[in-house]
Amino acid sequence: MLDAVVADPLGPRNAYSPAVPSVAGLPRKQSTTIGFGAFGTIARFARDETIFSEGDEARYCYKVIGGAVRVSKVMLDGRRQIVDFLLADDLFAIDGDETHVLTAEAIGTVVLARYSRANLQRLSEDAPELRREILTALRRDLAAAQHHLLMLGRQSARERLASFLLLLANRRKHESGNRVDLPMSRQDMADYLGLTIETVCRTFAELKRLNVVATAERQYVVICNPNVLRAIAAGIN
Amino acid sequence: MLDAVVADPLGPRNAYSPAVPSVAGLPRKQSTTIGFGAFGTIARFARDETIFSEGDEARYCYKVIGGAVRVSKVMLDGRRQIVDFLLADDLFAIDGDETHVLTAEAIGTVVLARYSRANLQRLSEDAPELRREILTALRRDLAAAQHHLLMLGRQSARERLASFLLLLANRRKHESGNRVDLPMSRQDMADYLGLTIETVCRTFAELKRLNVVATAERQYVVICNPNVLRAIAAGIN
DNA sequence: CGGGCAGTTGATGAAAGTCAAGATATGTGG
DNA sequence: CCACATATCTTGACTTTCATCAACTGCCCG
């Protein structure tokens, strides 16, 4: 609502008012959306559309309403490292630099809530709840990045894929037990894991051969043997 | 000073009062130490001594006064990933979880300022300056970790070492132009770069052969050709 | 002077990358 | 709804990079 005074750089199709409905009806959890629920606008992005690029002026913070987002860094020659995948309810671009240091793109169709940074900054001065939420999100991102460093620096391809599947499984305590959704492509996984697409495929095949996972379709896997998967991820072989 | 009410788990040799001298005399910069200057106590650690371990209760935040610290994650079988090196004036353990998620160890003799988390939390409620300082440090750590991810996931050994040397060079705008101090061992560098010690050695030899750096002693390198080093780090070959 | 540790260099091996071909999905226009 | 075109994924053959194992060097310190 306060956002409306800022010209929308993305054009009308990404600027559906009205404000995000407040989440007053939800059960109060530690990481509730108080503050964030109040003044965002909704934006929609198509598959592979860029939400922002490294170097862009950072005007907004975002929260995923639906769909999945990848944030990445890209080298001059095109090598890409995906830093994180954002799923429903995840905040991103909260790091608060003047310009974005990462690129964010939609994986499939994505619906986002968008919050003006200026407002957020102003509001957070007098809202300890909001500050806490921002701080919590930052710390989660930092801890995730540090774990990710261990994966890329010290784990084998098999260990990395196992860790990745467990991360996704823990993120979404999916009602349907051991099923893990994989909204991203194999190339995206490869770029997250610091591998090639071929190695990701072969490693999936390997885990399948070990009866640790089953892959019927590409958009999800079923974890057949969580204990073995955890052992592999922890490097117990 | 407020810390004194808490029993010191490290024994008297790590608990030199008095309080850190305030930095009131220094020119005011954006990232000044206001807040942090006021109430810390000094602690000293010997070479390879553990400052805290992953899983320990997180009672303190720290700032490096002198020396260098490595923070790392370790797998069950001993594989180690160094997440960051902390040098003079760097804050660490500010992530504010209940327990430390990283291990911190002294590289050589280290002098630290130590701040109780409880105090910091309390003070930060009413001190926007202090909050800003914490937030800035967190964001810097996050940005550093994200760059580190690109290094580990997508760069060759040579590119990683070049990037590492440039990181150190930019960190300390050392009066003596192109000299970069290397307080850490080759093994530490290897564990930071996701390589083996042998590969680090060979890659140093390679950069030397290319006349990009000169290494007389092991504790420092001289960057002979910064432009080529930057080109290598950026992947322009 | 000699033991030990960190670092360096060489020979060999293994893991993952590259290149290429084929299989399976996905999407589009008729 | 089908046929074709294209993109994504999978698998295989071969190459490259880095790890491993081993020998050797220089250095610090008793």
XYZ file of N, CA and C (backbone and C1' of nucleotides) in Angstrom, chain D residues 9-23:
105
model
P 15.946 -31.301 -16.438
O 16.275 -32.855 -16.688
C 15.213 -33.734 -16.999
C 15.786 -35.030 -17.515
C 16.882 -35.655 -16.641
O 16.380 -36.877 -16.140
C 17.378 -35.821 -18.954
P 17.225 -37.765 -15.111
O 18.000 -38.743 -16.105
C 17.259 -39.706 -16.855
C 18.212 -40.498 -17.728
C 19.358 -41.196 -16.997
O 19.167 -42.591 -17.159
C 20.096 -40.133 -18.999
P 20.046 -43.640 -16.332
O 21.208 -43.995 -17.357
C 20.865 -44.459 -18.671
C 22.097 -44.496 -19.544
C 23.352 -45.087 -18.891
O 23.686 -46.271 -19.606
C 23.849 -43.120 -20.130
P 25.000 -47.107 -19.207
O 26.070 -46.568 -20.258
C 25.843 -46.735 -21.649
C 27.031 -46.211 -22.435
C 28.401 -46.683 -21.939
O 29.172 -47.115 -23.071
C 28.364 -44.323 -22.109
P 30.659 -47.691 -22.913
O 31.548 -46.483 -23.460
C 31.408 -46.041 -24.810
C 32.508 -45.029 -25.131
C 33.919 -45.459 -24.722
O 34.842 -44.974 -25.700
C 33.348 -43.469 -23.574
P 36.433 -45.253 -25.532
O 36.945 -43.871 -24.938
C 36.886 -42.697 -25.748
C 37.275 -41.500 -24.920
C 38.705 -41.513 -24.372
O 39.369 -40.360 -24.874
C 37.163 -40.850 -22.712
P 40.912 -40.056 -24.462
O 40.688 -38.807 -23.494
C 39.790 -37.771 -23.883
C 39.844 -36.666 -22.844
C 41.236 -36.303 -22.360
O 41.340 -34.879 -22.371
C 39.850 -36.868 -20.512
P 42.730 -34.150 -21.958
O 42.350 -33.565 -20.522
C 41.128 -32.850 -20.375
C 40.928 -32.491 -18.913
C 42.176 -31.970 -18.221
O 41.835 -30.752 -17.605
C 41.231 -33.758 -16.972
P 42.956 -29.823 -16.912
O 42.495 -29.817 -15.393
C 41.109 -29.874 -15.082
C 40.934 -30.365 -13.666
C 41.954 -29.792 -12.685
O 41.231 -29.247 -11.608
C 41.881 -32.166 -12.520
P 41.951 -28.298 -10.512
O 42.068 -29.311 -9.273
C 40.874 -29.926 -8.790
C 41.219 -31.185 -8.049
C 42.153 -30.995 -6.855
O 41.475 -31.489 -5.713
C 42.822 -32.846 -8.182
P 42.128 -31.594 -4.261
O 42.310 -33.178 -4.081
C 41.180 -34.017 -4.240
C 41.524 -35.459 -3.902
C 42.258 -35.654 -2.582
O 41.790 -36.847 -1.969
C 43.649 -36.374 -4.359
P 42.380 -37.333 -0.572
O 43.485 -38.424 -0.950
C 43.147 -39.506 -1.809
C 44.384 -40.345 -2.073
C 45.230 -40.651 -0.830
O 45.426 -42.063 -0.783
C 46.592 -39.830 -2.576
P 46.064 -42.748 0.550
O 47.574 -43.034 0.120
C 47.839 -43.677 -1.126
C 49.311 -43.592 -1.448
C 50.239 -43.766 -0.241
O 51.228 -44.733 -0.566
C 50.831 -41.843 -1.460
P 52.317 -45.222 0.534
O 53.641 -44.479 0.052
C 53.937 -44.410 -1.329
C 55.133 -43.503 -1.558
C 56.167 -43.492 -0.418
O 57.465 -43.642 -0.972
C 55.581 -41.295 -1.001
P 58.723 -44.009 -0.044
O 59.751 -42.862 -0.459
C 59.951 -42.586 -1.848
C 60.499 -41.190 -1.990
C 61.700 -40.900 -1.070
O 62.749 -40.343 -1.846
C 60.061 -39.199 -0.879
